[in-house]
Amino acid sequence: MQITGKNIVITGAGSGIGAALARRFAAEGAAALCLADLDGDAVERVAAGLECRTVALRVDVGDEEQVKAMIGRAGEFGPIDLVCSNAGIGTGAGLEAAPEQWAAAWAVNVQAHVYAARAALPGMLERGEGYFLNTCSAAGLLTQPGDAPYAVTKHAAVAFAEWLALTYGDQGVKVSALCPQGVRTPLLAEALEGVAGQVVAAAGAVLEPDDVAEAVVAGLAAEAFLILPHPEVAEFERRKAADRDRWLAGLRRMVSSVRD
């Protein structure tokens, strides 16, 4: 997919990767952008700096009715070509995570992708074309020490993206799963106070959001299922599949070094 002339929805667009995607897509000549974020003021600021047709909405992506309304509003620009389901949250918690934390992680990191697909897919199927970019994180392919809800829900996000691709790929609907490691975002800044963020920082380069946007544009052009701004994630996943016990032992050593 080429971005020029496309109508695009981006959630989590108030900062980080979502804001970087908005800027890059506008520069690439997108026809219109529907930007959504729980922080309405932040997403308004992002929209104000873009030179393309834009609407900024305050949306809780864990609420299906709000997601439906968002897709409906985006549809006022014309057929939706690309939905970037990018919003995500972490908890920094393990077994002590409260039921409310698990529920919130599931709602934002998994159900939001489901809600976006339910709302936008019918129009795409009718036209025989459309694209979903779901931000799933390298944690969805590997894991996330220090944050059980995040690790589990991001695995589920990858699984849903795979299911979406295999179910609707022959009907013209493309799907990509964006799986970066460390990215300099507010989410990582919060996580750096705990084991989760420290392990991410120790695992490799921390990219800027604009670097991720660059990888996304290239990945969409190639229509690749996995978009890996950190290419080494592919090798990490290969090692995990080849010898899971060895991979787990190595990860335990990394976690121990961070804690020490």
C-alpha positions as a LaTeX table, in Angstrom:
\begin{tabular}{lrrr}
\hline
Residue & $x$ (\AA) & $y$ (\AA) & $z$ (\AA) \\
\hline
Met1 & 0.00 & 0.00 & 0.00 \\
Gln2 & 1.14 & 3.49 & $-0.84$ \\
Ile3 & $-0.04$ & 6.22 & 1.55 \\
Thr4 & $-0.64$ & 8.95 & $-1.03$ \\
Gly5 & $-4.33$ & 9.72 & $-1.43$ \\
Lys6 & $-5.47$ & 7.34 & 1.31 \\
Asn7 & $-8.04$ & 7.91 & 4.07 \\
Ile8 & $-6.52$ & 6.67 & 7.31 \\
Val9 & $-7.53$ & 6.15 & 10.95 \\
Ile10 & $-4.88$ & 6.17 & 13.69 \\
Thr11 & $-5.59$ & 5.42 & 17.35 \\
Gly12 & $-3.18$ & 6.35 & 20.12 \\
Ala13 & $-2.30$ & 9.34 & 17.92 \\
Gly14 & $-1.73$ & 11.85 & 20.70 \\
Ser15 & 1.92 & 10.90 & 21.21 \\
Gly16 & 4.62 & 8.37 & 20.47 \\
Ile17 & 4.24 & 6.04 & 17.50 \\
Gly18 & 0.71 & 7.19 & 16.67 \\
Ala19 & 1.73 & 10.85 & 16.45 \\
Ala20 & 4.77 & 9.91 & 14.35 \\
Leu21 & 2.57 & 7.94 & 11.96 \\
Ala22 & 0.24 & 10.91 & 11.62 \\
Arg23 & 3.10 & 13.24 & 10.75 \\
Arg24 & 4.66 & 10.80 & 8.30 \\
Phe25 & 1.39 & 9.90 & 6.59 \\
Ala26 & 0.56 & 13.59 & 6.15 \\
Ala27 & 4.00 & 14.14 & 4.61 \\
Glu28 & 3.41 & 11.15 & 2.32 \\
Gly29 & 0.28 & 12.82 & 0.93 \\
Ala30 & $-2.56$ & 11.08 & 2.79 \\
Ala31 & $-5.94$ & 12.41 & 1.69 \\
Ala32 & $-7.40$ & 12.54 & 5.21 \\
Leu33 & $-6.50$ & 11.44 & 8.73 \\
Cys34 & $-8.85$ & 10.57 & 11.58 \\
Leu35 & $-6.73$ & 10.79 & 14.73 \\
Ala36 & $-7.97$ & 9.37 & 18.02 \\
Asp37 & $-6.58$ & 9.27 & 21.53 \\
Leu38 & $-7.84$ & 9.09 & 25.10 \\
Asp39 & $-6.05$ & 12.41 & 25.62 \\
Gly40 & $-8.18$ & 14.73 & 23.55 \\
Asp41 & $-5.97$ & 17.79 & 24.03 \\
Ala42 & $-2.85$ & 15.90 & 22.90 \\
Val43 & $-4.44$ & 14.60 & 19.73 \\
Glu44 & $-5.80$ & 18.06 & 18.93 \\
Arg45 & $-2.25$ & 19.41 & 19.12 \\
Val46 & $-0.97$ & 16.71 & 16.77 \\
Ala47 & $-3.76$ & 17.39 & 14.28 \\
Ala48 & $-3.14$ & 21.14 & 14.38 \\
Gly49 & 0.39 & 20.65 & 13.06 \\
Leu50 & $-0.58$ & 18.64 & 9.97 \\
Glu51 & $-1.12$ & 19.96 & 6.47 \\
Cys52 & $-3.86$ & 17.61 & 5.35 \\
Arg53 & $-7.56$ & 17.12 & 6.03 \\
Thr54 & $-7.76$ & 15.96 & 9.64 \\
Val55 & $-10.22$ & 15.28 & 12.43 \\
Ala56 & $-9.12$ & 14.75 & 16.04 \\
Leu57 & $-11.31$ & 12.74 & 18.40 \\
Arg58 & $-11.18$ & 11.77 & 22.06 \\
Val59 & $-11.79$ & 8.02 & 22.00 \\
Asp60 & $-11.53$ & 5.23 & 24.55 \\
Val61 & $-10.65$ & 2.34 & 22.23 \\
Gly62 & $-11.67$ & $-0.15$ & 24.91 \\
Asp63 & $-15.29$ & 0.95 & 24.38 \\
Glu64 & $-16.81$ & $-0.60$ & 21.26 \\
Glu65 & $-19.46$ & 2.09 & 20.83 \\
Gln66 & $-16.78$ & 4.79 & 20.78 \\
Val67 & $-14.75$ & 2.84 & 18.23 \\
Lys68 & $-17.84$ & 2.47 & 16.02 \\
Ala69 & $-18.46$ & 6.20 & 16.25 \\
Met70 & $-14.82$ & 6.88 & 15.36 \\
Ile71 & $-14.99$ & 4.71 & 12.24 \\
Gly72 & $-18.28$ & 6.36 & 11.30 \\
Arg73 & $-16.74$ & 9.81 & 11.62 \\
Ala74 & $-13.70$ & 8.76 & 9.58 \\
Gly75 & $-16.02$ & 7.45 & 6.89 \\
Glu76 & $-17.29$ & 10.98 & 6.31 \\
Phe77 & $-14.03$ & 11.62 & 4.44 \\
Gly78 & $-14.75$ & 8.70 & 2.11 \\
Pro79 & $-13.94$ & 4.96 & 2.14 \\
Ile80 & $-11.43$ & 4.04 & 4.84 \\
Asp81 & $-8.29$ & 2.62 & 3.27 \\
Leu82 & $-6.17$ & 1.96 & 6.38 \\
Val83 & $-6.94$ & 1.52 & 10.06 \\
Cys84 & $-3.93$ & 1.81 & 12.36 \\
Ser85 & $-5.04$ & 0.24 & 15.63 \\
Asn86 & $-2.10$ & 1.57 & 17.61 \\
Ala87 & $-3.24$ & 2.44 & 21.14 \\
Gly88 & $-1.75$ & 0.29 & 23.89 \\
Ile89 & $-1.16$ & 0.24 & 27.64 \\
Gly90 & 1.22 & $-1.44$ & 30.07 \\
Thr91 & 0.82 & $-2.30$ & 33.74 \\
Gly92 & 4.30 & $-3.10$ & 35.08 \\
Ala93 & 2.66 & $-5.84$ & 37.15 \\
Gly94 & 3.04 & $-9.60$ & 37.49 \\
Leu95 & 0.93 & $-12.01$ & 39.49 \\
Glu96 & $-0.09$ & $-9.14$ & 41.73 \\
Ala97 & $-1.89$ & $-7.41$ & 38.84 \\
Ala98 & $-5.42$ & $-6.57$ & 39.88 \\
Pro99 & $-8.42$ & $-7.83$ & 37.91 \\
Glu100 & $-9.00$ & $-4.26$ & 36.79 \\
Gln101 & $-5.47$ & $-4.10$ & 35.31 \\
Trp102 & $-5.99$ & $-7.35$ & 33.41 \\
Ala103 & $-9.34$ & $-6.12$ & 32.13 \\
Ala104 & $-7.92$ & $-2.78$ & 30.98 \\
Ala105 & $-4.96$ & $-4.43$ & 29.23 \\
Trp106 & $-7.29$ & $-6.87$ & 27.48 \\
Ala107 & $-9.67$ & $-4.10$ & 26.41 \\
Val108 & $-7.02$ & $-1.79$ & 24.95 \\
Asn109 & $-4.37$ & $-4.24$ & 23.73 \\
Val110 & $-6.73$ & $-6.84$ & 22.22 \\
Gln111 & $-10.40$ & $-5.93$ & 22.07 \\
Ala112 & $-9.64$ & $-2.55$ & 20.51 \\
His113 & $-8.28$ & $-4.40$ & 17.45 \\
Val114 & $-11.41$ & $-6.54$ & 17.36 \\
Tyr115 & $-13.69$ & $-3.51$ & 17.64 \\
Ala116 & $-11.84$ & $-1.68$ & 14.86 \\
Ala117 & $-12.13$ & $-4.70$ & 12.57 \\
Arg118 & $-15.84$ & $-5.16$ & 13.31 \\
Ala119 & $-16.51$ & $-1.54$ & 12.47 \\
Ala120 & $-14.31$ & $-1.06$ & 9.40 \\
Leu121 & $-14.24$ & $-4.51$ & 7.80 \\
Pro122 & $-17.73$ & $-4.53$ & 6.23 \\
Gly123 & $-16.93$ & $-1.50$ & 4.09 \\
Met124 & $-13.58$ & $-2.96$ & 3.07 \\
Leu125 & $-15.15$ & $-6.28$ & 2.08 \\
Glu126 & $-17.80$ & $-4.48$ & 0.06 \\
Arg127 & $-15.09$ & $-2.64$ & $-1.90$ \\
Gly128 & $-12.75$ & $-5.65$ & $-2.02$ \\
Glu129 & $-9.85$ & $-3.75$ & $-0.48$ \\
Gly130 & $-8.61$ & $-2.33$ & 2.80 \\
Tyr131 & $-5.76$ & $-2.55$ & 5.27 \\
Phe132 & $-5.32$ & $-3.01$ & 9.02 \\
Leu133 & $-2.06$ & $-2.09$ & 10.77 \\
Asn134 & $-2.21$ & $-3.45$ & 14.33 \\
Thr135 & 0.50 & $-2.40$ & 16.76 \\
Cys136 & 1.33 & $-5.60$ & 18.63 \\
Ser137 & 4.88 & $-5.09$ & 20.01 \\
Ala138 & 7.83 & $-7.47$ & 19.96 \\
Ala139 & 6.40 & $-8.64$ & 23.28 \\
Gly140 & 3.71 & $-10.36$ & 21.23 \\
Leu141 & 6.35 & $-12.49$ & 19.51 \\
Leu142 & 8.75 & $-12.90$ & 22.43 \\
Thr143 & 7.52 & $-11.85$ & 25.91 \\
Gln144 & 7.74 & $-8.99$ & 28.38 \\
Pro145 & 9.50 & $-9.61$ & 31.70 \\
Gly146 & 7.98 & $-7.56$ & 34.48 \\
Asp147 & 4.54 & $-7.14$ & 32.91 \\
Ala148 & 2.36 & $-10.23$ & 32.69 \\
Pro149 & $-0.80$ & $-8.53$ & 31.34 \\
Tyr150 & 1.20 & $-6.77$ & 28.62 \\
Ala151 & 3.02 & $-9.95$ & 27.54 \\
Val152 & $-0.16$ & $-12.02$ & 27.43 \\
Thr153 & $-2.34$ & $-9.46$ & 25.66 \\
Lys154 & 0.29 & $-8.61$ & 23.07 \\
His155 & 0.57 & $-12.32$ & 22.21 \\
Ala156 & $-3.20$ & $-12.28$ & 21.75 \\
Ala157 & $-2.92$ & $-9.19$ & 19.54 \\
Val158 & $-0.51$ & $-11.00$ & 17.21 \\
Ala159 & $-2.80$ & $-14.03$ & 17.16 \\
Phe160 & $-5.78$ & $-11.88$ & 16.20 \\
Ala161 & $-3.82$ & $-10.14$ & 13.43 \\
Glu162 & $-2.84$ & $-13.55$ & 12.05 \\
Trp163 & $-6.45$ & $-14.72$ & 12.18 \\
Leu164 & $-7.65$ & $-11.57$ & 10.45 \\
Ala165 & $-5.07$ & $-11.98$ & 7.70 \\
Leu166 & $-5.81$ & $-15.63$ & 6.99 \\
Thr167 & $-9.58$ & $-15.17$ & 7.14 \\
Tyr168 & $-9.93$ & $-12.11$ & 4.90 \\
Gly169 & $-6.70$ & $-11.97$ & 2.91 \\
Asp170 & $-8.28$ & $-13.61$ & $-0.14$ \\
Gln171 & $-11.03$ & $-10.97$ & $-0.09$ \\
Gly172 & $-8.68$ & $-8.05$ & $-0.61$ \\
Val173 & $-8.05$ & $-7.13$ & 3.04 \\
Lys174 & $-4.39$ & $-6.79$ & 4.03 \\
Val175 & $-3.06$ & $-6.97$ & 7.59 \\
Ser176 & 0.28 & $-6.01$ & 9.13 \\
Ala177 & 1.41 & $-6.53$ & 12.72 \\
Leu178 & 3.79 & $-3.83$ & 13.91 \\
Cys179 & 6.18 & $-5.36$ & 16.46 \\
Pro180 & 8.89 & $-2.98$ & 17.67 \\
Gln181 & 11.03 & $-3.42$ & 20.79 \\
Gly182 & 12.04 & $-0.28$ & 22.66 \\
Val183 & 10.67 & 3.00 & 21.32 \\
Arg184 & 11.06 & 6.36 & 23.02 \\
Thr185 & 7.42 & 6.90 & 23.95 \\
Pro186 & 5.53 & 7.89 & 27.11 \\
Leu187 & 4.71 & 4.19 & 27.60 \\
Leu188 & 8.41 & 3.28 & 27.76 \\
Ala189 & 9.20 & 6.27 & 29.97 \\
Glu190 & 6.69 & 5.01 & 32.53 \\
Ala191 & 7.97 & 1.44 & 32.24 \\
Leu192 & 11.62 & 2.41 & 32.85 \\
Glu193 & 10.82 & 2.67 & 36.53 \\
Gly194 & 10.34 & $-1.10$ & 36.68 \\
Val195 & 11.85 & $-4.35$ & 35.40 \\
Ala196 & 9.82 & $-4.30$ & 32.17 \\
Gly197 & 11.26 & $-1.05$ & 30.89 \\
Gln198 & 14.78 & $-1.80$ & 32.06 \\
Val199 & 14.82 & $-5.12$ & 30.22 \\
Val200 & 13.55 & $-3.43$ & 27.05 \\
Ala201 & 16.28 & $-0.78$ & 27.31 \\
Ala202 & 18.92 & $-3.47$ & 27.85 \\
Ala203 & 17.71 & $-5.65$ & 24.97 \\
Gly204 & 18.76 & $-3.32$ & 22.16 \\
Ala205 & 18.49 & 0.11 & 20.61 \\
Val206 & 15.67 & 2.38 & 21.72 \\
Leu207 & 14.28 & 3.87 & 18.52 \\
Glu208 & 12.62 & 7.21 & 18.00 \\
Pro209 & 8.94 & 7.13 & 16.97 \\
Asp210 & 9.90 & 8.63 & 13.60 \\
Asp211 & 12.16 & 5.61 & 12.98 \\
Val212 & 9.17 & 3.34 & 13.53 \\
Ala213 & 7.06 & 5.43 & 11.15 \\
Glu214 & 9.75 & 5.00 & 8.51 \\
Ala215 & 9.64 & 1.22 & 8.97 \\
Val216 & 5.85 & 1.28 & 8.76 \\
Val217 & 5.81 & 3.12 & 5.43 \\
Ala218 & 8.27 & 0.59 & 4.01 \\
Gly219 & 6.37 & $-2.36$ & 5.49 \\
Leu220 & 3.04 & $-1.16$ & 4.13 \\
Ala221 & 4.57 & $-0.66$ & 0.69 \\
Ala222 & 5.81 & $-4.27$ & 0.80 \\
Glu223 & 2.50 & $-5.44$ & 2.33 \\
Ala224 & 4.51 & $-7.47$ & 4.84 \\
Phe225 & 2.60 & $-9.15$ & 7.65 \\
Leu226 & 5.32 & $-8.56$ & 10.24 \\
Ile227 & 6.79 & $-5.06$ & 10.37 \\
Leu228 & 9.91 & $-5.16$ & 12.54 \\
Pro229 & 11.57 & $-1.78$ & 13.14 \\
His230 & 14.15 & $-3.77$ & 15.14 \\
Pro231 & 15.19 & $-6.41$ & 12.55 \\
Glu232 & 16.90 & $-8.46$ & 15.25 \\
Val233 & 13.48 & $-9.43$ & 16.61 \\
Ala234 & 13.19 & $-11.92$ & 13.74 \\
Glu235 & 16.35 & $-13.66$ & 14.93 \\
Phe236 & 15.20 & $-13.60$ & 18.55 \\
Glu237 & 11.93 & $-15.23$ & 17.51 \\
Arg238 & 13.83 & $-17.86$ & 15.50 \\
Arg239 & 15.99 & $-18.71$ & 18.52 \\
Lys240 & 12.93 & $-18.94$ & 20.72 \\
Ala241 & 11.26 & $-21.41$ & 18.35 \\
Ala242 & 14.46 & $-23.44$ & 17.83 \\
Asp243 & 15.29 & $-23.96$ & 21.52 \\
Arg244 & 12.76 & $-22.49$ & 23.93 \\
Asp245 & 14.56 & $-23.75$ & 27.06 \\
Arg246 & 17.81 & $-22.07$ & 26.03 \\
Trp247 & 15.95 & $-18.89$ & 25.12 \\
Leu248 & 14.19 & $-18.79$ & 28.50 \\
Ala249 & 17.48 & $-19.38$ & 30.33 \\
Gly250 & 19.10 & $-16.48$ & 28.48 \\
Leu251 & 16.20 & $-14.19$ & 29.24 \\
Arg252 & 16.30 & $-15.14$ & 32.92 \\
Arg253 & 19.97 & $-14.13$ & 32.98 \\
Met254 & 19.11 & $-10.77$ & 31.42 \\
Val255 & 16.37 & $-10.15$ & 33.98 \\
Ser256 & 18.73 & $-11.09$ & 36.83 \\
Ser257 & 21.38 & $-8.67$ & 35.57 \\
Val258 & 18.84 & $-5.84$ & 35.44 \\
Arg259 & 17.60 & $-6.57$ & 38.96 \\
Asp260 & 21.15 & $-6.71$ & 40.27 \\
\hline
\end{tabular}
